[in-house]
Short mmCIF file of C-alpha atoms and ligand atoms in Angstrom, two decimals:
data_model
loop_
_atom_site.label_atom_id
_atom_site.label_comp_id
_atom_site.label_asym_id
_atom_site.label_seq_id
_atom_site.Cartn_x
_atom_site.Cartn_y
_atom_site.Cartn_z
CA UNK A 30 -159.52 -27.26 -28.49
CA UNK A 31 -159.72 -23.91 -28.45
CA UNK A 32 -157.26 -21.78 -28.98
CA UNK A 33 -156.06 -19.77 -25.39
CA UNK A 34 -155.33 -16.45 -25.65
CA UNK A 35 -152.22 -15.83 -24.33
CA UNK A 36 -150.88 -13.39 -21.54
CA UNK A 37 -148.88 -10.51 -22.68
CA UNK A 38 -145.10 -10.89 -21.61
CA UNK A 39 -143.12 -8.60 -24.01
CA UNK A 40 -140.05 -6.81 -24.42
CA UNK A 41 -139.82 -3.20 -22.60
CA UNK A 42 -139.65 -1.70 -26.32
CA UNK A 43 -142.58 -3.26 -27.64
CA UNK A 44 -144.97 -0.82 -25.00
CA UNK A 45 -146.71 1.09 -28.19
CA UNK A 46 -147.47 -2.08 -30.05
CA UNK A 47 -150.44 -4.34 -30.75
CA UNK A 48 -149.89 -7.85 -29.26
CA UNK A 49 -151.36 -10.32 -32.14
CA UNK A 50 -151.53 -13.54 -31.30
CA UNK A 51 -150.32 -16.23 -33.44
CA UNK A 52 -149.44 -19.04 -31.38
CA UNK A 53 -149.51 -20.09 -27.51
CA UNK A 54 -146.52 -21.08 -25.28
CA UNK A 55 -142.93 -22.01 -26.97
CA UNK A 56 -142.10 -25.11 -29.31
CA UNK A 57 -138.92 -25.35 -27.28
CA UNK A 58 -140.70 -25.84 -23.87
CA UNK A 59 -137.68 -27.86 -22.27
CA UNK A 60 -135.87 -24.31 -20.45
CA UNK A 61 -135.91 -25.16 -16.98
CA UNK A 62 -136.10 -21.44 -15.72
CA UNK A 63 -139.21 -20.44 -18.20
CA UNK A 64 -142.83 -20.36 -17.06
CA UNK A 65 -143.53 -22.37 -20.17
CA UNK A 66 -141.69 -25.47 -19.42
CA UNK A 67 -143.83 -28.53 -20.09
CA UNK A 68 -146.42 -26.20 -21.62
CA UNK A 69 -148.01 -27.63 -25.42
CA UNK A 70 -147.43 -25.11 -27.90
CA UNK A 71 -151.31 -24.09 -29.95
CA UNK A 72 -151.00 -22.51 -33.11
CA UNK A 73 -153.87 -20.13 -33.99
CA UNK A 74 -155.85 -21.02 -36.66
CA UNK A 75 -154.78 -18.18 -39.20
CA UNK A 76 -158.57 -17.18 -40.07
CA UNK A 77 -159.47 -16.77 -36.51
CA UNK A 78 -156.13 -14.22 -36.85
CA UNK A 79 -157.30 -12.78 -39.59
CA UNK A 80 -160.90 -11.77 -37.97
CA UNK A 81 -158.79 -10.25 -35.23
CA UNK A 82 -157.11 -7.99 -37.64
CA UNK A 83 -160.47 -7.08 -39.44
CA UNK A 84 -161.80 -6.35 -35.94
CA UNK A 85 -158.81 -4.11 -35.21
CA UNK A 86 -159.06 -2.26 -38.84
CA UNK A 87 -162.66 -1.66 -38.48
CA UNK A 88 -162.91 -0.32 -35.02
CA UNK A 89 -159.40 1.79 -35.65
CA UNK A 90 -161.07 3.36 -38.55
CA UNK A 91 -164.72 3.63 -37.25
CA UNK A 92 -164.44 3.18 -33.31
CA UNK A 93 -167.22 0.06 -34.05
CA UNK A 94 -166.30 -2.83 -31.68
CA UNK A 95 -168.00 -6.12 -32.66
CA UNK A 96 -169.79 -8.82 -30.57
CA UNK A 97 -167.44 -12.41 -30.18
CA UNK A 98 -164.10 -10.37 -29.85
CA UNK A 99 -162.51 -10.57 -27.51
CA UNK A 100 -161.97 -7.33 -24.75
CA UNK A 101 -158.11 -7.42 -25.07
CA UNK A 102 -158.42 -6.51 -28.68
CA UNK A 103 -160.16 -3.57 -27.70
CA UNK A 104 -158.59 -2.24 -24.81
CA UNK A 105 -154.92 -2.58 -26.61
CA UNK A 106 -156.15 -0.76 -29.30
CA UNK A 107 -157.63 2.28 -28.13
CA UNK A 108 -153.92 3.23 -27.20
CA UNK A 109 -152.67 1.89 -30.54
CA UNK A 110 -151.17 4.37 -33.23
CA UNK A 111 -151.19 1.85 -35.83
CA UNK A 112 -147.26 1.74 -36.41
CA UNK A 113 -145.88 -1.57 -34.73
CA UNK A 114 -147.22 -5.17 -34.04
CA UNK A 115 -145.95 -7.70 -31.85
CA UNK A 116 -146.66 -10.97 -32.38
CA UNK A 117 -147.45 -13.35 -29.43
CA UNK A 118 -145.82 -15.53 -28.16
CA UNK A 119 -142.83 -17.57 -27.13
CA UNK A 120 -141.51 -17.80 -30.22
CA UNK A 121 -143.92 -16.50 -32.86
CA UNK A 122 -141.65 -17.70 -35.71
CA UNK A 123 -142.50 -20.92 -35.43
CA UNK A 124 -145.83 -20.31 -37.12
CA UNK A 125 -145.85 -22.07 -40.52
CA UNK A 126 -144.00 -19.97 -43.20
CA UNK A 127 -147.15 -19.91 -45.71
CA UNK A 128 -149.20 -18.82 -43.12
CA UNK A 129 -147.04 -16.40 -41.48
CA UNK A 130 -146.64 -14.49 -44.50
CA UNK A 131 -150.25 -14.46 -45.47
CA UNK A 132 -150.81 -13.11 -41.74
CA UNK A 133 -147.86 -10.41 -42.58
CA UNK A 134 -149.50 -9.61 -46.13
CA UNK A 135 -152.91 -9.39 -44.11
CA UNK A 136 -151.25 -7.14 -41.59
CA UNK A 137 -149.84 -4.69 -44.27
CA UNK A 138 -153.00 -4.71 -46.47
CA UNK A 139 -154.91 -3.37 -43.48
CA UNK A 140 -152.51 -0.67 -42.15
CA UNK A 141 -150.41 0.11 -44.44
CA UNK A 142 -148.92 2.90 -42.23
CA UNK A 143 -147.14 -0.32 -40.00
CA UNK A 144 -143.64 1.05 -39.26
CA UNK A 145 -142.75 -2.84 -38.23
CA UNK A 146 -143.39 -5.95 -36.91
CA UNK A 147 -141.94 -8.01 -34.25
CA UNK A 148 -141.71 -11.52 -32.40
CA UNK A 149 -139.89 -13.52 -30.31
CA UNK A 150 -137.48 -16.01 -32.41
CA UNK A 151 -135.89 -19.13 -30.86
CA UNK A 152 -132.25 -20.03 -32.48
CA UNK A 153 -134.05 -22.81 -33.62
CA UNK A 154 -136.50 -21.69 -35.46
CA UNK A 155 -134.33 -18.87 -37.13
CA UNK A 156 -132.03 -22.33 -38.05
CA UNK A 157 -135.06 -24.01 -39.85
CA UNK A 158 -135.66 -20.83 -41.93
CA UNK A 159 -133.88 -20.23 -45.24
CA UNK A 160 -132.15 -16.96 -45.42
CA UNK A 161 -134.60 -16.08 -48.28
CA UNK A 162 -137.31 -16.82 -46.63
CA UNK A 163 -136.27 -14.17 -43.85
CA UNK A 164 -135.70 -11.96 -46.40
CA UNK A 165 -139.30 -12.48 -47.48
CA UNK A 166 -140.46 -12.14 -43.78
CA UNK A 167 -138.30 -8.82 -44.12
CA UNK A 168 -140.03 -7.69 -46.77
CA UNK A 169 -143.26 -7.51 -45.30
CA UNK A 170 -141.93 -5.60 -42.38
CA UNK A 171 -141.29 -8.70 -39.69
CA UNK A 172 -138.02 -6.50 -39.12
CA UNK A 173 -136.82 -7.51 -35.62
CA UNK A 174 -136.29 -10.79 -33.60
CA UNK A 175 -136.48 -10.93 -29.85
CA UNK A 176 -134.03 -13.86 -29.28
CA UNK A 177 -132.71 -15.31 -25.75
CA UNK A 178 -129.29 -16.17 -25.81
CA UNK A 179 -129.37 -16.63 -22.12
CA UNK A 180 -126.28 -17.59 -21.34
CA UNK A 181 -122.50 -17.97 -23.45
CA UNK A 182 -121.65 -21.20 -21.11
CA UNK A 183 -122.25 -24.06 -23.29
CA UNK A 184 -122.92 -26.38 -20.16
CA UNK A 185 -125.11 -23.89 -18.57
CA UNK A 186 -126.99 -23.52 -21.98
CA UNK A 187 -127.15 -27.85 -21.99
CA UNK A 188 -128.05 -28.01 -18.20
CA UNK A 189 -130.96 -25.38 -18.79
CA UNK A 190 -132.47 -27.05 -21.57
CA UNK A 191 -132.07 -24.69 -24.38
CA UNK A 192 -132.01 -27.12 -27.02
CA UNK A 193 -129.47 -25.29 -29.06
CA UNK A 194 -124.97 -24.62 -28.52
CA UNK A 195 -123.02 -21.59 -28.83
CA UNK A 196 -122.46 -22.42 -32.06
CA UNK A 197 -125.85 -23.06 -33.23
CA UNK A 198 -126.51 -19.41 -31.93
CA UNK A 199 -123.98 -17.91 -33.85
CA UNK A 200 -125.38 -19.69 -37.04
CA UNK A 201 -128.80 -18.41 -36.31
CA UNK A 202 -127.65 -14.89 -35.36
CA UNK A 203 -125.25 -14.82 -38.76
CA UNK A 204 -128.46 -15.61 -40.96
CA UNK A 205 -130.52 -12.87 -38.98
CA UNK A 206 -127.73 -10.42 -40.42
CA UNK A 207 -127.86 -11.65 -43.35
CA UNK A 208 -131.55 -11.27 -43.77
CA UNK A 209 -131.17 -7.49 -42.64
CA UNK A 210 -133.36 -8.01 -39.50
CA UNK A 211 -132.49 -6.40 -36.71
CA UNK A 212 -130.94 -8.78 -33.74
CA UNK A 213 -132.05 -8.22 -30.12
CA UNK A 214 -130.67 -10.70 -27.88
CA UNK A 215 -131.48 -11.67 -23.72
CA UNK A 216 -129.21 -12.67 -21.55
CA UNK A 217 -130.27 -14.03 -17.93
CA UNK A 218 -127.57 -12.54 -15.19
CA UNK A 219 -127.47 -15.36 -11.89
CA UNK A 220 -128.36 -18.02 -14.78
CA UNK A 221 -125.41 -20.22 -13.63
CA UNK A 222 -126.07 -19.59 -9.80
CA UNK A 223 -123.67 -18.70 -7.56
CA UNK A 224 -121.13 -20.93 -7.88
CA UNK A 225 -121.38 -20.28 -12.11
CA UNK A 226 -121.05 -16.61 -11.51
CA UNK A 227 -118.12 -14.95 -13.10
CA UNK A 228 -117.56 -18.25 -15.72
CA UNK A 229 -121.40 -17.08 -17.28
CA UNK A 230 -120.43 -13.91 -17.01
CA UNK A 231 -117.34 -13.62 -19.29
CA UNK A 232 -118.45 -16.56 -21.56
CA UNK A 233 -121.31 -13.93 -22.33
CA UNK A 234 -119.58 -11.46 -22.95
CA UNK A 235 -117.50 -13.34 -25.42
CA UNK A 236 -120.21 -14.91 -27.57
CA UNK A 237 -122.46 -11.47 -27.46
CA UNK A 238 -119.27 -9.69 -28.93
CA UNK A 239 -119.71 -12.04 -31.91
CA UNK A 240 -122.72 -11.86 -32.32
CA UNK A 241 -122.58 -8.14 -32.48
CA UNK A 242 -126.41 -7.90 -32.32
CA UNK A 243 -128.04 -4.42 -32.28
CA UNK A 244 -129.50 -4.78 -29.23
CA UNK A 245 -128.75 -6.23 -25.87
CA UNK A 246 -130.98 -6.71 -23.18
CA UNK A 247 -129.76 -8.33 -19.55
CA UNK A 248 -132.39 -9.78 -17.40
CA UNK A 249 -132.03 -11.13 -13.75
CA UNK A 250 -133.46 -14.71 -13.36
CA UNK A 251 -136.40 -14.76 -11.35
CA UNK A 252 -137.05 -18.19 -10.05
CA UNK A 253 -140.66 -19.36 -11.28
CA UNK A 254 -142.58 -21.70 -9.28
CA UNK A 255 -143.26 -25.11 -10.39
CA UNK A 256 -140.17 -24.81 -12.77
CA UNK A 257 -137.77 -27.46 -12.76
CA UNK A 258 -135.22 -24.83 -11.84
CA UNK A 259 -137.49 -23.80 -8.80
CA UNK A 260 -137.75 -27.22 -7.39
CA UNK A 261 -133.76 -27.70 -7.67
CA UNK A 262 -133.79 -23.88 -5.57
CA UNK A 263 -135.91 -25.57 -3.29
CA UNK A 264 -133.82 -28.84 -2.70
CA UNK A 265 -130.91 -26.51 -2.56
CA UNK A 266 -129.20 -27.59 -5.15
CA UNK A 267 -129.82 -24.21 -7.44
CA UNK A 268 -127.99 -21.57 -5.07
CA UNK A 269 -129.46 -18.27 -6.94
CA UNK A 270 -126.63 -14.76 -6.68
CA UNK A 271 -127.61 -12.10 -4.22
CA UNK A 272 -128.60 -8.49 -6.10
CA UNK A 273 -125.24 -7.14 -5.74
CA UNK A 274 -123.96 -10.34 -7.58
CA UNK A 275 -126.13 -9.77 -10.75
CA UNK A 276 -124.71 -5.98 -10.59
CA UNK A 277 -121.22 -7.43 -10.50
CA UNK A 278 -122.17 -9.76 -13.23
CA UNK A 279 -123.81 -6.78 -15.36
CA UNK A 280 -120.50 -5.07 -14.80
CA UNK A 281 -118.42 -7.92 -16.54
CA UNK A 282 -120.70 -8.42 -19.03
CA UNK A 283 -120.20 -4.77 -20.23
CA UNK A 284 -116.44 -4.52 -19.47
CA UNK A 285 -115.82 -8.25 -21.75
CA UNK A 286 -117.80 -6.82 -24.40
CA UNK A 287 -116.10 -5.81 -27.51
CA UNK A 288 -119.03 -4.55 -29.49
CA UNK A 289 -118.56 -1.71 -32.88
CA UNK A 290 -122.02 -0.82 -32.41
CA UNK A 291 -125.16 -1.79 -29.50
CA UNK A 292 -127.19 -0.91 -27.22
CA UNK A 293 -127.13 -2.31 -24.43
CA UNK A 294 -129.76 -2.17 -21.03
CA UNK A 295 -130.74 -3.83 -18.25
CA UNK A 296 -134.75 -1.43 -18.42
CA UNK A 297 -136.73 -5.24 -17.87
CA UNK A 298 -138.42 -5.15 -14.64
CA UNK A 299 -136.84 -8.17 -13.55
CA UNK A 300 -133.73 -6.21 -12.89
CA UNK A 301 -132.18 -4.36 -9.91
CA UNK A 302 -130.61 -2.06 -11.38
CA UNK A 303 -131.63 -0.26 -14.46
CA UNK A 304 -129.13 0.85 -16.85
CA UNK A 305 -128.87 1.28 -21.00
CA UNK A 306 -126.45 3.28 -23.22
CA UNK A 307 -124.02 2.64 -26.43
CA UNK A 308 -121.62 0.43 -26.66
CA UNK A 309 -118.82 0.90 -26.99
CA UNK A 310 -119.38 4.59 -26.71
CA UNK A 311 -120.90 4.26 -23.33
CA UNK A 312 -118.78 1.96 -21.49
CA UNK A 313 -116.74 3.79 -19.61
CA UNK A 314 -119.69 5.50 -17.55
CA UNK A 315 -121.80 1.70 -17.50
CA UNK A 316 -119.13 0.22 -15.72
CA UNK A 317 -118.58 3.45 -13.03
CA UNK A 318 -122.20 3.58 -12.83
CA UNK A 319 -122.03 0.11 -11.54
CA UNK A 320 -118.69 0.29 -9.41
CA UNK A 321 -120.34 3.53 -8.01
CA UNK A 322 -123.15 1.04 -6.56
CA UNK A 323 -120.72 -2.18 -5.88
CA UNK A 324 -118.64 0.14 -3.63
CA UNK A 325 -121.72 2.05 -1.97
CA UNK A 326 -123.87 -1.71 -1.37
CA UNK A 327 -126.67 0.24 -0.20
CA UNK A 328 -129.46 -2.28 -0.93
CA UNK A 329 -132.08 1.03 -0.77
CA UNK A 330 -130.54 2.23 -4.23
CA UNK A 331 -131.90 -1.08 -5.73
CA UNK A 332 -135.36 -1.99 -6.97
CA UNK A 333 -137.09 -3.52 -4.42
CA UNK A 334 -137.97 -7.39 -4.45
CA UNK A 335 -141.90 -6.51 -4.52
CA UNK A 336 -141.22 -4.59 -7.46
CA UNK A 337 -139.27 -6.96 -9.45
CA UNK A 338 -141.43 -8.50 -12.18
CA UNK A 339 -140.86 -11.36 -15.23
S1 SF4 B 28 -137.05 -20.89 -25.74
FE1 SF4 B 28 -137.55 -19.03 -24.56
S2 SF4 B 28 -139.79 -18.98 -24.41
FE2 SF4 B 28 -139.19 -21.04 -25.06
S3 SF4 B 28 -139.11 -22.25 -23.18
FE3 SF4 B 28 -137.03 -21.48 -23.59
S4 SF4 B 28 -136.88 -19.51 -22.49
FE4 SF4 B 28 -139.05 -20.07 -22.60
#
C-alpha cells in the first residue's frame, strides 16, 4: 500500500517548520477522544523520505521543483528558512531507531544550518528507548518531544485509553531529562467531563509539577465525530464542561502548579481563552487574568465556537 501522506496537525510553535513525514496515524490508536482511534499506523519507507529531503535541498538551493513530488513539499517550503523540522505524525518516535537516525543524519547532511528537530513522542515510545539512544537522537538535533500527558487522573488516563499510568509518565518524562531534550507536555481541560472537573484538574496540576517539563500546553477537548468518546457524548453518557468550566479548570491548573521553571499557554486553537507566561514568575497575573473573566462571564470575550479548531 502506499504510503498516505498525512494532514498537518502540529503544535502552535512548530508554524516556521518543515512537516516531514515519517510515519502515518499513532501506534497507540486506542485514545478515545483522538481522531486517530482505530486508525493503522504506516511507516514511510525511509528512501521514499529520503527523496523528499533531496527534493527539498535541491529546490531550496536552486528553486528547481521536480516531477512525482508531491505539491505539499513545495508549497511548505517556499516559506521555509531552513532552521527547524517537524516530523509527522502521531508519534514520530516510533519510527525504527536505525532508520530514524539515518533520516536525522540525512536531515543534517543536507542543511546543516537546522537549528532543531521535532516530533510528537508517546510515553510509550520514549519508555522503549534507551536513554543513550535519546542521547544519540539528541545529538543529531531531534531536541524536543511533543508529548500528551492529557490528564494526571489515573482512571481518566485508563478510561481514555492511553495505554500508559501516571507513573509510566513520570518514567518517560525522567529519561527525556536525562537525555537533555526539551519536554513539552498537553494537557486536555473538560477531559474528565463535567462531573470529573475539579478531580482532573488538581491531579494535573500535581503530576505536571513533577514532571517539571519546559513547556506546558493546555488544550480544550473538542469532541471528534465517530470517536468512541463522541458516541458516549451522544448517548449522554460523556457530559462535556461549558467554556467557562475549562477557564475555571485552566485557573486550577495554574494555581496547583508548583513549577521552578515553564512556560505555560493555552495559544492552541482549540481553546477559549488564550493565555501563556512563566511559571512561576507569571502566576499571579494567569490566575487574575482568568478570575477577571470567571467574574465578568461575558461569553463575547471568548473565542467563538466557529473558530475553535483541533
Ligand atoms: S497517543 Fe496521542 S496521537 Fe496517539 S491516539 Fe492517543 S492522543 Fe492520539
Amino acid at each position: 500500500m502506499d504510503f498516505e501522506r498525512p494532514e498537518i496537525i502540529r503544535p502552535p510553535s512548530e508554524w516556521k517548520s518543515y512537516f516531514l513525514p515519517l510515519t502515518n496515524g499513532c501506534s497507540n490508536n486506542t485514545c478515545t477522544f483522538c481522531g486517530y482511534y482505530g486508525k493503522k499506523l504506516q511507516m514511510r519507507d525511509m528512501d521514499e523520505v529520503k527523496r523528499e529531503i533531496d527534493a527539498l535541498s535541491l529546490y531550496m538551493e536552486s528553486g528547481i521543483q521536480l516531477p512525482g513530488i508531491p505539491k505539499i513539499v513545495y508549497y511548505v517550503a517556499q516559506d521555509w528558512d531552513g532552521k527547524r523540522v517537524f516530523l509527522q505524525d502521531g508519534d514520530a518516535l516510533i519510527y525504527p531507531f536505525p532508520r530514524m537516525k539515518e533520516v536525522l543524519q540525512y536531515l543534517n547532511e543536507k542543511f546543516p544550518n537546522l537549528e532543531r528537530i521535532a516530533c510528537y513522542a508517546t510515553p510509550q515510545d520514549i519508555l522503549r528507548r534507551s536513554v543513550e539512544e535519546l542521547k544519540t537522537l539528541k545529538g543529531l538535533k531531534l531536541t524536543i518531544f511533543y508529548t500528551g500527558l492529557e490528564s494526571g487522573l489515573g482512571k481518566i488516563l485508563e478510561k481514555v485509553g492511553k495505554g500508559v499510568n501516571s507513573s509510566q509518565m513520570l518514567e518517560a518524562g525522567r529519561k527525556v531529562k536525562e537525555a537533555g531534550i526539551t519536554f513539552s507536555v498537553t494537557v486536555i481541560l473538560g477531559l474528565a467531563g463535567n462531573e470529573g472537573s475539579e478531580e482532573h484538574a488538581k491531579a494535573t496540576a500535581q503530576i505536571l509539577s513533577e514532571l517539571e517539563p519546559e513547556y506546558v500546553g493546555a488544550l480544550t477537548l473538542t469532541l471528534v465525530p465517530g470517536t468512541p468518546l463522541y458516541q458516549e457524548w451522544e448517548e449522554g453518557h460523556f457530559h462535556p464542561i461549558s467554556p467557562f468550566k475549562s477557564l475555571q479548570e485552566l485557573k486550577m491548573i495554574i494555581e496547583g502548579s508548583n513549577f521552578t521553571n515553564c512556560f505555560f499557554s493555552s495559544m492552541h486553537a482549540s481553546n477559549y481563552w488564550a493565555i501563556r507566561g512563566r511559571l512561576p514568575q507569571e502566576k499571579e497575573r494567569m490566575i487574575e487574568e482568568l478570575e477577571y473573566l470567571l467574574n465578568r462571564k461575558d461569553p463575547s470575550l471568548l473565542r467563538p465556537e466557529f473558530l475553535r479548531g483541533l
